[in-house]
PDB file of C-alpha atoms in Angstrom:
ATOM      1  CA  MET A1175     -13.530   2.275  21.001  1.00 52.00           C
ATOM      2  CA  ARG A1176     -12.759   5.730  22.538  1.00 58.00           C
ATOM      3  CA  LEU A1177     -15.794   7.614  23.777  1.00 58.00           C
ATOM      4  CA  PHE A1178     -16.076   9.882  20.130  1.00 56.00           C
ATOM      5  CA  ASP A1179     -15.133   7.440  18.182  1.00 55.00           C
ATOM      6  CA  CYS A1180     -18.042   6.548  16.837  1.00 52.00           C
ATOM      7  CA  PHE A1181     -18.706  10.621  15.728  1.00 56.00           C
ATOM      8  CA  ARG A1182     -16.038   9.709  13.274  1.00 58.00           C
ATOM      9  CA  GLU A1183     -16.151   8.878   9.636  1.00 63.00           C
ATOM     10  CA  PRO A1184     -15.209   5.248   9.204  1.00 72.00           C
ATOM     11  CA  GLU A1185     -11.755   4.511   7.788  1.00 87.00           C
ATOM     12  CA  ARG A1186     -11.884   3.180   3.630  1.00 93.00           C
ATOM     13  CA  ILE A1187      -9.339   1.515   2.133  1.00 95.00           C
ATOM     14  CA  HIS A1188      -8.373   1.765  -1.485  1.00 95.00           C
ATOM     15  CA  VAL A1189      -6.158  -0.559  -3.267  1.00 97.00           C
ATOM     16  CA  ASP A1190      -4.406   1.395  -5.961  1.00 97.00           C
ATOM     17  CA  PRO A1191      -2.712   0.012  -9.104  1.00 97.00           C
ATOM     18  CA  LEU A1192       0.437   2.365  -8.244  1.00 97.00           C
ATOM     19  CA  PHE A1193      -0.156   2.826  -5.284  1.00 98.00           C
ATOM     20  CA  GLY A1194      -1.009  -0.330  -3.710  1.00 97.00           C
ATOM     21  CA  ARG A1195      -3.102   0.008  -0.216  1.00 97.00           C
ATOM     22  CA  LEU A1196      -4.369   3.644   1.336  1.00 97.00           C
ATOM     23  CA  GLU A1197      -6.187   4.401   3.761  1.00 96.00           C
ATOM     24  CA  CYS A1198      -8.716   7.843   4.239  1.00 95.00           C
ATOM     25  CA  ARG A1199     -10.944   9.104   6.423  1.00 90.00           C
ATOM     26  CA  GLY A1200     -13.228  11.355   5.491  1.00 85.00           C
ATOM     27  CA  LYS A1201     -11.687  14.399   3.046  1.00 86.00           C
ATOM     28  CA  GLU A1202      -8.298  13.619   4.608  1.00 92.00           C
ATOM     29  CA  PRO A1203      -5.496  12.997   1.945  1.00 96.00           C
ATOM     30  CA  TRP A1204      -5.279   9.173   1.226  1.00 97.00           C
ATOM     31  CA  ARG A1205      -1.793   7.600   3.207  1.00 97.00           C
ATOM     32  CA  GLY A1206       0.173   5.054   2.224  1.00 98.00           C
ATOM     33  CA  VAL A1207       3.497   3.687   1.594  1.00 98.00           C
ATOM     34  CA  VAL A1208       5.000   2.945  -2.403  1.00 98.00           C
ATOM     35  CA  MET A1209       8.386   2.107  -3.596  1.00 98.00           C
ATOM     36  CA  PHE A1210      10.013   4.835  -4.653  1.00 98.00           C
ATOM     37  CA  ALA A1211      12.473   3.902  -7.327  1.00 97.00           C
ATOM     38  CA  PRO A1212      15.461   6.675  -7.376  1.00 97.00           C
ATOM     39  CA  VAL A1213      16.295   5.801  -3.821  1.00 97.00           C
ATOM     40  CA  SER A1214      15.434   2.321  -4.019  1.00 97.00           C
ATOM     41  CA  ARG A1215      13.019   2.121  -0.751  1.00 96.00           C
ATOM     42  CA  ASP A1216       9.300   2.762   0.087  1.00 98.00           C
ATOM     43  CA  VAL A1217       8.216   6.285   1.205  1.00 98.00           C
ATOM     44  CA  THR A1218       5.132   7.222   2.998  1.00 98.00           C
ATOM     45  CA  VAL A1219       2.808   8.745   0.206  1.00 98.00           C
ATOM     46  CA  ALA A1220      -0.220  11.411   1.042  1.00 98.00           C
ATOM     47  CA  ILE A1221      -2.714  11.981  -1.949  1.00 97.00           C
ATOM     48  CA  SER A1222      -4.919  15.032  -1.313  1.00 96.00           C
ATOM     49  CA  THR A1223      -8.290  13.979  -3.517  1.00 92.00           C
ATOM     50  CA  GLY A1224     -10.786  15.970  -1.417  1.00 87.00           C
ATOM     51  CA  GLY A1225     -11.930  12.581  -0.783  1.00 84.00           C
ATOM     52  CA  ALA A1226     -12.181  10.761  -3.878  1.00 90.00           C
ATOM     53  CA  ALA A1227     -10.325   7.577  -4.460  1.00 93.00           C
ATOM     54  CA  PRO A1228      -6.334   8.923  -6.349  1.00 94.00           C
ATOM     55  CA  ASP A1229      -6.988   8.528 -10.422  1.00 94.00           C
ATOM     56  CA  GLU A1230      -4.821   8.683 -13.416  1.00 94.00           C
ATOM     57  CA  GLN A1231      -3.922  12.508 -12.678  1.00 94.00           C
ATOM     58  CA  GLU A1232      -2.033  11.317  -9.192  1.00 95.00           C
ATOM     59  CA  ARG A1233      -0.661   8.490 -10.605  1.00 96.00           C
ATOM     60  CA  GLN A1234       1.039  10.613 -13.577  1.00 95.00           C
ATOM     61  CA  ALA A1235       2.365  13.304 -10.700  1.00 96.00           C
ATOM     62  CA  PHE A1236       3.809  10.864  -9.085  1.00 97.00           C
ATOM     63  CA  LEU A1237       5.906   9.102 -11.652  1.00 97.00           C
ATOM     64  CA  GLY A1238       6.557  12.280 -13.237  1.00 96.00           C
ATOM     65  CA  LEU A1239       8.349  12.713 -10.256  1.00 97.00           C
ATOM     66  CA  ALA A1240      10.174   9.654 -10.152  1.00 97.00           C
ATOM     67  CA  GLU A1241      10.981   9.853 -13.592  1.00 97.00           C
ATOM     68  CA  GLY A1242      13.044  13.651 -13.216  1.00 97.00           C
ATOM     69  CA  TYR A1243      14.070  13.197  -9.681  1.00 98.00           C
ATOM     70  CA  ASP A1244      17.882  12.686 -10.366  1.00 97.00           C
ATOM     71  CA  ALA A1245      17.979  15.121 -12.859  1.00 97.00           C
ATOM     72  CA  MET A1246      16.288  17.627  -9.512  1.00 97.00           C
ATOM     73  CA  LEU A1247      18.740  16.268  -7.149  1.00 97.00           C
ATOM     74  CA  PRO A1248      21.563  18.958  -7.518  1.00 97.00           C
ATOM     75  CA  ALA A1249      18.617  21.713  -6.912  1.00 98.00           C
ATOM     76  CA  ILE A1250      17.072  19.584  -4.356  1.00 98.00           C
ATOM     77  CA  ALA A1251      20.096  19.705  -2.526  1.00 97.00           C
ATOM     78  CA  GLU A1252      20.468  23.136  -2.771  1.00 96.00           C
ATOM     79  CA  GLU A1253      17.134  23.873  -1.898  1.00 96.00           C
ATOM     80  CA  LEU A1254      17.380  21.690   1.609  1.00 96.00           C
ATOM     81  CA  TYR A1255      21.102  23.286   2.436  1.00 93.00           C
ATOM     82  CA  GLY A1256      19.434  26.696   1.831  1.00 92.00           C
ATOM     83  CA  LEU A1257      17.257  25.690   4.608  1.00 92.00           C
ATOM     84  CA  TYR A1258      19.426  24.320   6.846  1.00 90.00           C
ATOM     85  CA  MET A1259      22.244  26.904   6.676  1.00 84.00           C
ATOM     86  CA  PRO A1260      20.282  30.704   8.668  1.00 69.00           C
ATOM     87  CA  GLY A1261      21.696  33.236   6.419  1.00 53.00           C
ATOM     88  CA  LYS A1262      23.005  31.191   3.879  1.00 49.00           C
ATOM     89  CA  GLY A1263      26.022  29.820   4.814  1.00 48.00           C
ATOM     90  CA  GLY A1264      26.084  31.137   8.398  1.00 53.00           C
ATOM     91  CA  ALA A1265      26.504  27.985  11.073  1.00 57.00           C
ATOM     92  CA  PRO A1266      23.855  26.124  12.148  1.00 65.00           C
ATOM     93  CA  ASP A1267      22.830  25.473  15.767  1.00 67.00           C
ATOM     94  CA  LYS A1268      22.497  21.269  15.339  1.00 69.00           C
ATOM     95  CA  PRO A1269      24.799  19.306  13.935  1.00 76.00           C
ATOM     96  CA  PRO A1270      25.542  17.947  11.915  1.00 81.00           C
ATOM     97  CA  HIS A1271      27.693  20.267   9.505  1.00 81.00           C
ATOM     98  CA  PRO A1272      27.320  20.050   6.254  1.00 86.00           C
ATOM     99  CA  PHE A1273      29.895  21.491   3.629  1.00 86.00           C
ATOM    100  CA  ALA A1274      28.171  22.375   0.723  1.00 91.00           C
ATOM    101  CA  ALA A1275      24.872  21.618  -1.058  1.00 94.00           C
ATOM    102  CA  PRO A1276      25.999  17.950  -2.708  1.00 95.00           C
ATOM    103  CA  ASP A1277      26.761  17.211   1.193  1.00 93.00           C
ATOM    104  CA  MET A1278      23.009  16.817   1.885  1.00 94.00           C
ATOM    105  CA  VAL A1279      22.172  14.300  -0.051  1.00 93.00           C
ATOM    106  CA  THR A1280      24.349  12.029   1.455  1.00 93.00           C
ATOM    107  CA  LEU A1281      22.696  13.548   5.304  1.00 94.00           C
ATOM    108  CA  THR A1282      19.347  13.645   4.162  1.00 95.00           C
ATOM    109  CA  ARG A1283      16.884  11.183   2.706  1.00 96.00           C
ATOM    110  CA  LEU A1284      13.759  11.185   1.438  1.00 98.00           C
ATOM    111  CA  GLY A1285      10.485  10.292   3.411  1.00 97.00           C
ATOM    112  CA  GLY A1286       7.866  11.032   2.166  1.00 98.00           C
ATOM    113  CA  VAL A1287       5.398  12.865  -0.956  1.00 98.00           C
ATOM    114  CA  GLU A1288       2.558  14.391  -1.019  1.00 98.00           C
ATOM    115  CA  ILE A1289       0.683  14.742  -3.936  1.00 97.00           C
ATOM    116  CA  GLN A1290      -2.173  16.966  -4.365  1.00 93.00           C
ATOM    117  CA  ARG A1291      -5.138  17.530  -6.780  1.00 86.00           C
ATOM    118  CA  ASN A1292      -3.747  20.371  -8.463  1.00 80.00           C
ATOM    119  CA  GLY A1293      -0.658  18.289  -9.361  1.00 80.00           C
ATOM    120  CA  GLY A1294       1.066  20.349  -6.872  1.00 91.00           C
ATOM    121  CA  LEU A1295       3.655  17.669  -4.996  1.00 97.00           C
ATOM    122  CA  ARG A1296       5.952  18.516  -2.002  1.00 98.00           C
ATOM    123  CA  LEU A1297       8.640  16.505  -0.956  1.00 98.00           C
ATOM    124  CA  PHE A1298       9.710  15.448   2.376  1.00 98.00           C
ATOM    125  CA  TYR A1299      12.839  14.857   3.961  1.00 97.00           C
ATOM    126  CA  GLY A1300      14.793  14.618   7.181  1.00 95.00           C
ATOM    127  CA  PHE A1301      18.497  13.976   8.519  1.00 93.00           C
ATOM    128  CA  ILE A1302      19.760   9.978   8.327  1.00 93.00           C
ATOM    129  CA  GLU A1303      20.348   8.092  11.080  1.00 91.00           C
ATOM    130  CA  GLY A1304      23.106   9.001  13.140  1.00 86.00           C
ATOM    131  CA  ALA A1305      23.407  12.201  11.684  1.00 85.00           C
ATOM    132  CA  GLY A1306      23.025  13.968  15.299  1.00 82.00           C
ATOM    133  CA  TRP A1307      19.514  15.976  14.057  1.00 85.00           C
ATOM    134  CA  ASP A1308      16.765  13.403  14.654  1.00 84.00           C
ATOM    135  CA  GLU A1309      13.725  15.379  14.672  1.00 87.00           C
ATOM    136  CA  ALA A1310      14.233  17.854  11.712  1.00 89.00           C
ATOM    137  CA  THR A1311      12.018  17.999   9.125  1.00 94.00           C
ATOM    138  CA  PHE A1312      12.375  19.186   5.613  1.00 95.00           C
ATOM    139  CA  THR A1313       9.501  20.425   3.459  1.00 97.00           C
ATOM    140  CA  LEU A1314       9.984  21.486  -0.314  1.00 98.00           C
ATOM    141  CA  ARG A1315       7.734  22.328  -2.528  1.00 97.00           C
ATOM    142  CA  VAL A1316       7.959  20.964  -6.600  1.00 97.00           C
ATOM    143  CA  SER A1317       6.593  23.271  -9.029  1.00 90.00           C
ATOM    144  CA  ASN A1318       7.139  22.978 -12.607  1.00 90.00           C
ATOM    145  CA  TRP A1319       9.520  20.173 -11.970  1.00 92.00           C
ATOM    146  CA  SER A1320      11.835  22.440  -9.681  1.00 96.00           C
ATOM    147  CA  PRO A1321      12.397  21.975  -5.882  1.00 98.00           C
ATOM    148  CA  VAL A1322      11.603  24.950  -3.702  1.00 97.00           C
ATOM    149  CA  GLY A1323      12.213  25.035   0.076  1.00 96.00           C
ATOM    150  CA  GLU A1324       9.237  25.756   1.999  1.00 95.00           C
ATOM    151  CA  ASN A1325      10.366  25.230   5.674  1.00 93.00           C
ATOM    152  CA  LEU A1326      12.654  23.533   8.177  1.00 92.00           C
ATOM    153  CA  ARG A1327      11.037  21.622  11.320  1.00 89.00           C
ATOM    154  CA  ASP A1328      12.321  20.881  14.781  1.00 82.00           C
TER     155      ASP A1328
END
């Protein structure tokens, strides 16, 4: 035990019928790992509820995302490309070098999903291993089932 661990709220565990094992401390988001069928692998999930266990609202948001993900993929690629290419088409200062928005689908991978109590969603992407920029994190907000680029962090 570290010196100030006694002042921290204990970690809570919730086993959700959709998300599986989730962990939460205080009012922080519930966190876990869940299979996301459209990408055929596990992604991290953060569910902001203000402390309450996730409910049907969060489950429906995740299921709706899974159902509409493939249809959103071209728009997701456009948003990723827009965040990556400075000035809408200028040369990036780091590899890789996509030639068009569809290239972003093969160069990036979904790493996480954030679900907010109000139904808001955020998607977090990074470049695939070996693409040349391992630290990049793209954040997209999903509004009315349409992705909007928020930021790209190194």
